[in-house]
Amino acid sequence: MNRISHSIEVVLFRSRFLLAPLYLGLVGALLLLTYRFLIEFYHLALHIGEATPQSFTLDLLALLDLTLLANLILMVIFAGYENFVSRIDVATESKDRPHW
């Protein structure tokens, strides 16, 4: 029984690497989101003169939503990868790493 239990634990522990492609997919989603943000910002800048205060505020809120979503994606990538897959060694060597 101990041998079977150990084998199951090894498989479960090593299965954490199945998450790595998902985090890479989230990096791709972050790139797409950045592209979408730039498109929205461009349209906002083009039509700034004809926008009502209400529509301008809504457009700014849409940009804010995209920014908050990008931050959430980045937090999920870093926290998930560090907690479940592997430590990010590049971050410890970086000079511009946040001190938190």
Short mmCIF file of N, CA and C in Angstrom, two decimals:
data_model
loop_
_atom_site.label_atom_id
_atom_site.label_comp_id
_atom_site.label_asym_id
_atom_site.label_seq_id
_atom_site.Cartn_x
_atom_site.Cartn_y
_atom_site.Cartn_z
N MET A 1 0.82 -1.20 0.00
CA MET A 1 0.00 0.00 0.00
C MET A 1 0.86 1.27 0.00
N ASN A 2 1.96 1.22 0.72
CA ASN A 2 2.85 2.37 0.79
C ASN A 2 3.46 2.67 -0.57
N ARG A 3 3.78 1.65 -1.33
CA ARG A 3 4.37 1.84 -2.66
C ARG A 3 3.36 2.48 -3.61
N ILE A 4 2.12 2.04 -3.57
CA ILE A 4 1.06 2.61 -4.41
C ILE A 4 0.81 4.06 -4.02
N SER A 5 0.74 4.31 -2.73
CA SER A 5 0.53 5.67 -2.24
C SER A 5 1.65 6.59 -2.69
N HIS A 6 2.87 6.12 -2.60
CA HIS A 6 4.02 6.92 -3.03
C HIS A 6 3.96 7.20 -4.53
N SER A 7 3.60 6.21 -5.31
CA SER A 7 3.49 6.39 -6.77
C SER A 7 2.43 7.42 -7.12
N ILE A 8 1.30 7.37 -6.43
CA ILE A 8 0.24 8.35 -6.66
C ILE A 8 0.72 9.75 -6.32
N GLU A 9 1.42 9.88 -5.20
CA GLU A 9 1.92 11.20 -4.79
C GLU A 9 2.94 11.74 -5.79
N VAL A 10 3.78 10.87 -6.33
CA VAL A 10 4.76 11.31 -7.33
C VAL A 10 4.05 11.81 -8.58
N VAL A 11 3.05 11.09 -9.05
CA VAL A 11 2.30 11.50 -10.24
C VAL A 11 1.59 12.83 -9.98
N LEU A 12 0.96 12.95 -8.83
CA LEU A 12 0.26 14.20 -8.49
C LEU A 12 1.23 15.37 -8.41
N PHE A 13 2.37 15.15 -7.78
CA PHE A 13 3.34 16.23 -7.64
C PHE A 13 3.91 16.66 -8.99
N ARG A 14 4.20 15.71 -9.84
CA ARG A 14 4.77 16.04 -11.15
C ARG A 14 3.73 16.60 -12.12
N SER A 15 2.48 16.39 -11.83
CA SER A 15 1.43 16.91 -12.72
C SER A 15 1.33 18.43 -12.66
N ARG A 16 2.01 19.05 -11.71
CA ARG A 16 1.97 20.51 -11.62
C ARG A 16 2.53 21.17 -12.87
N PHE A 17 3.41 20.48 -13.57
CA PHE A 17 3.99 21.04 -14.80
C PHE A 17 2.97 21.13 -15.93
N LEU A 18 1.84 20.48 -15.78
CA LEU A 18 0.76 20.63 -16.77
C LEU A 18 0.18 22.03 -16.74
N LEU A 19 0.41 22.75 -15.66
CA LEU A 19 -0.09 24.13 -15.56
C LEU A 19 0.75 25.11 -16.38
N ALA A 20 2.01 24.79 -16.63
CA ALA A 20 2.90 25.72 -17.33
C ALA A 20 2.36 26.18 -18.69
N PRO A 21 1.84 25.29 -19.54
CA PRO A 21 1.27 25.78 -20.81
C PRO A 21 0.07 26.70 -20.61
N LEU A 22 -0.67 26.47 -19.54
CA LEU A 22 -1.82 27.35 -19.28
C LEU A 22 -1.35 28.75 -18.93
N TYR A 23 -0.27 28.85 -18.15
CA TYR A 23 0.28 30.17 -17.82
C TYR A 23 0.86 30.85 -19.06
N LEU A 24 1.46 30.08 -19.95
CA LEU A 24 1.93 30.65 -21.21
C LEU A 24 0.76 31.15 -22.05
N GLY A 25 -0.34 30.43 -22.01
CA GLY A 25 -1.55 30.88 -22.69
C GLY A 25 -2.06 32.19 -22.12
N LEU A 26 -1.95 32.35 -20.81
CA LEU A 26 -2.35 33.61 -20.19
C LEU A 26 -1.43 34.76 -20.61
N VAL A 27 -0.16 34.46 -20.83
CA VAL A 27 0.75 35.49 -21.36
C VAL A 27 0.27 35.92 -22.74
N GLY A 28 -0.13 34.96 -23.56
CA GLY A 28 -0.70 35.29 -24.88
C GLY A 28 -1.97 36.11 -24.76
N ALA A 29 -2.81 35.76 -23.79
CA ALA A 29 -4.03 36.53 -23.56
C ALA A 29 -3.70 37.95 -23.13
N LEU A 30 -2.63 38.11 -22.36
CA LEU A 30 -2.20 39.44 -21.94
C LEU A 30 -1.74 40.26 -23.14
N LEU A 31 -1.08 39.62 -24.08
CA LEU A 31 -0.67 40.32 -25.31
C LEU A 31 -1.89 40.77 -26.11
N LEU A 32 -2.87 39.88 -26.23
CA LEU A 32 -4.10 40.23 -26.95
C LEU A 32 -4.86 41.36 -26.25
N LEU A 33 -4.87 41.31 -24.94
CA LEU A 33 -5.54 42.35 -24.16
C LEU A 33 -4.84 43.69 -24.33
N THR A 34 -3.52 43.67 -24.38
CA THR A 34 -2.76 44.90 -24.61
C THR A 34 -3.08 45.47 -25.99
N TYR A 35 -3.17 44.61 -26.98
CA TYR A 35 -3.54 45.06 -28.33
C TYR A 35 -4.93 45.69 -28.31
N ARG A 36 -5.87 45.04 -27.64
CA ARG A 36 -7.24 45.57 -27.56
C ARG A 36 -7.26 46.92 -26.85
N PHE A 37 -6.46 47.07 -25.80
CA PHE A 37 -6.37 48.34 -25.08
C PHE A 37 -5.87 49.44 -26.02
N LEU A 38 -4.84 49.14 -26.79
CA LEU A 38 -4.29 50.15 -27.70
C LEU A 38 -5.31 50.55 -28.77
N ILE A 39 -6.08 49.60 -29.27
CA ILE A 39 -7.13 49.90 -30.25
C ILE A 39 -8.18 50.80 -29.62
N GLU A 40 -8.62 50.45 -28.43
CA GLU A 40 -9.65 51.26 -27.73
C GLU A 40 -9.12 52.67 -27.44
N PHE A 41 -7.87 52.77 -27.03
CA PHE A 41 -7.28 54.07 -26.74
C PHE A 41 -7.19 54.92 -28.01
N TYR A 42 -6.82 54.28 -29.11
CA TYR A 42 -6.73 54.97 -30.39
C TYR A 42 -8.09 55.53 -30.80
N HIS A 43 -9.14 54.72 -30.67
CA HIS A 43 -10.48 55.19 -31.02
C HIS A 43 -10.93 56.31 -30.10
N LEU A 44 -10.59 56.22 -28.84
CA LEU A 44 -10.93 57.27 -27.89
C LEU A 44 -10.23 58.58 -28.27
N ALA A 45 -8.95 58.48 -28.62
CA ALA A 45 -8.20 59.68 -29.00
C ALA A 45 -8.73 60.30 -30.28
N LEU A 46 -9.16 59.46 -31.23
CA LEU A 46 -9.69 59.99 -32.50
C LEU A 46 -11.00 60.75 -32.32
N HIS A 47 -11.83 60.28 -31.41
CA HIS A 47 -13.17 60.85 -31.26
C HIS A 47 -13.33 61.68 -29.99
N ILE A 48 -12.23 62.20 -29.47
CA ILE A 48 -12.28 62.96 -28.22
C ILE A 48 -13.09 64.25 -28.38
N GLY A 49 -13.01 64.86 -29.55
CA GLY A 49 -13.70 66.13 -29.76
C GLY A 49 -15.21 66.00 -29.85
N GLU A 50 -15.70 64.87 -30.29
CA GLU A 50 -17.14 64.69 -30.47
C GLU A 50 -17.79 63.86 -29.36
N ALA A 51 -17.01 63.48 -28.37
CA ALA A 51 -17.54 62.65 -27.29
C ALA A 51 -18.23 63.51 -26.24
N THR A 52 -19.36 63.02 -25.78
CA THR A 52 -20.03 63.68 -24.66
C THR A 52 -19.28 63.31 -23.38
N PRO A 53 -19.45 64.09 -22.34
CA PRO A 53 -18.78 63.74 -21.07
C PRO A 53 -19.15 62.34 -20.58
N GLN A 54 -20.39 61.94 -20.80
CA GLN A 54 -20.82 60.61 -20.36
C GLN A 54 -20.14 59.51 -21.16
N SER A 55 -20.10 59.66 -22.49
CA SER A 55 -19.48 58.63 -23.31
C SER A 55 -17.96 58.59 -23.09
N PHE A 56 -17.38 59.77 -22.86
CA PHE A 56 -15.94 59.81 -22.56
C PHE A 56 -15.63 59.08 -21.26
N THR A 57 -16.46 59.31 -20.25
CA THR A 57 -16.27 58.62 -18.97
C THR A 57 -16.43 57.12 -19.13
N LEU A 58 -17.42 56.69 -19.90
CA LEU A 58 -17.61 55.25 -20.13
C LEU A 58 -16.43 54.64 -20.89
N ASP A 59 -15.91 55.38 -21.85
CA ASP A 59 -14.74 54.88 -22.59
C ASP A 59 -13.52 54.77 -21.68
N LEU A 60 -13.35 55.75 -20.80
CA LEU A 60 -12.25 55.67 -19.84
C LEU A 60 -12.42 54.49 -18.89
N LEU A 61 -13.65 54.26 -18.47
CA LEU A 61 -13.92 53.11 -17.60
C LEU A 61 -13.65 51.79 -18.31
N ALA A 62 -13.91 51.75 -19.61
CA ALA A 62 -13.60 50.55 -20.39
C ALA A 62 -12.09 50.31 -20.41
N LEU A 63 -11.31 51.39 -20.57
CA LEU A 63 -9.85 51.26 -20.52
C LEU A 63 -9.39 50.81 -19.14
N LEU A 64 -10.02 51.35 -18.13
CA LEU A 64 -9.69 50.95 -16.76
C LEU A 64 -10.01 49.47 -16.52
N ASP A 65 -11.13 49.02 -17.04
CA ASP A 65 -11.49 47.60 -16.93
C ASP A 65 -10.43 46.71 -17.58
N LEU A 66 -9.98 47.10 -18.76
CA LEU A 66 -8.96 46.32 -19.45
C LEU A 66 -7.65 46.30 -18.64
N THR A 67 -7.31 47.43 -18.05
CA THR A 67 -6.10 47.52 -17.24
C THR A 67 -6.20 46.65 -15.99
N LEU A 68 -7.34 46.70 -15.32
CA LEU A 68 -7.53 45.86 -14.14
C LEU A 68 -7.51 44.38 -14.50
N LEU A 69 -8.09 44.03 -15.62
CA LEU A 69 -8.07 42.64 -16.08
C LEU A 69 -6.64 42.20 -16.37
N ALA A 70 -5.85 43.08 -16.98
CA ALA A 70 -4.45 42.75 -17.26
C ALA A 70 -3.67 42.53 -15.96
N ASN A 71 -3.93 43.38 -14.96
CA ASN A 71 -3.28 43.20 -13.67
C ASN A 71 -3.67 41.88 -13.03
N LEU A 72 -4.93 41.52 -13.12
CA LEU A 72 -5.40 40.26 -12.55
C LEU A 72 -4.75 39.07 -13.25
N ILE A 73 -4.66 39.13 -14.56
CA ILE A 73 -4.01 38.05 -15.31
C ILE A 73 -2.55 37.91 -14.88
N LEU A 74 -1.86 39.03 -14.74
CA LEU A 74 -0.46 38.99 -14.33
C LEU A 74 -0.30 38.42 -12.92
N MET A 75 -1.19 38.79 -12.02
CA MET A 75 -1.14 38.24 -10.66
C MET A 75 -1.37 36.73 -10.66
N VAL A 76 -2.31 36.28 -11.47
CA VAL A 76 -2.59 34.84 -11.56
C VAL A 76 -1.38 34.11 -12.13
N ILE A 77 -0.75 34.69 -13.15
CA ILE A 77 0.43 34.05 -13.75
C ILE A 77 1.54 33.91 -12.71
N PHE A 78 1.90 35.01 -12.06
CA PHE A 78 3.01 34.97 -11.11
C PHE A 78 2.70 34.10 -9.89
N ALA A 79 1.56 34.34 -9.28
CA ALA A 79 1.22 33.59 -8.06
C ALA A 79 1.02 32.11 -8.36
N GLY A 80 0.32 31.81 -9.43
CA GLY A 80 0.08 30.42 -9.77
C GLY A 80 1.35 29.68 -10.12
N TYR A 81 2.19 30.29 -10.92
CA TYR A 81 3.43 29.63 -11.32
C TYR A 81 4.34 29.42 -10.12
N GLU A 82 4.52 30.47 -9.31
CA GLU A 82 5.40 30.36 -8.14
C GLU A 82 4.86 29.38 -7.11
N ASN A 83 3.56 29.35 -6.92
CA ASN A 83 2.99 28.48 -5.89
C ASN A 83 2.86 27.03 -6.32
N PHE A 84 2.61 26.80 -7.60
CA PHE A 84 2.29 25.44 -8.02
C PHE A 84 3.31 24.79 -8.95
N VAL A 85 4.09 25.57 -9.69
CA VAL A 85 5.00 24.98 -10.67
C VAL A 85 6.44 25.06 -10.20
N SER A 86 6.99 26.26 -10.13
CA SER A 86 8.40 26.42 -9.79
C SER A 86 8.67 27.86 -9.38
N ARG A 87 9.74 28.05 -8.65
CA ARG A 87 10.15 29.39 -8.27
C ARG A 87 10.68 30.12 -9.51
N ILE A 88 10.40 31.41 -9.60
CA ILE A 88 10.88 32.21 -10.73
C ILE A 88 12.23 32.79 -10.34
N ASP A 89 13.30 32.11 -10.75
CA ASP A 89 14.65 32.52 -10.36
C ASP A 89 15.09 33.81 -11.03
N VAL A 90 14.59 34.07 -12.22
CA VAL A 90 14.97 35.29 -12.94
C VAL A 90 14.57 36.52 -12.14
N ALA A 91 13.46 36.44 -11.43
CA ALA A 91 12.97 37.58 -10.66
C ALA A 91 13.90 37.91 -9.50
N THR A 92 14.53 36.92 -8.89
CA THR A 92 15.41 37.20 -7.76
C THR A 92 16.70 37.86 -8.20
N GLU A 93 17.11 37.64 -9.44
CA GLU A 93 18.34 38.23 -9.96
C GLU A 93 18.12 39.60 -10.59
N SER A 94 16.88 39.99 -10.79
CA SER A 94 16.56 41.24 -11.49
C SER A 94 16.75 42.44 -10.58
N LYS A 95 17.31 43.51 -11.14
CA LYS A 95 17.53 44.73 -10.36
C LYS A 95 16.25 45.55 -10.20
N ASP A 96 15.31 45.40 -11.12
CA ASP A 96 14.08 46.18 -11.04
C ASP A 96 12.93 45.40 -10.41
N ARG A 97 13.26 44.35 -9.67
CA ARG A 97 12.24 43.54 -9.00
C ARG A 97 11.62 44.35 -7.87
N PRO A 98 10.30 44.30 -7.75
CA PRO A 98 9.67 44.99 -6.62
C PRO A 98 10.17 44.40 -5.30
N HIS A 99 10.26 45.22 -4.28
CA HIS A 99 10.81 44.78 -2.99
C HIS A 99 9.77 44.18 -2.07
N TRP A 100 8.57 43.99 -2.54
CA TRP A 100 7.56 43.35 -1.71
C TRP A 100 7.81 41.89 -1.71
#
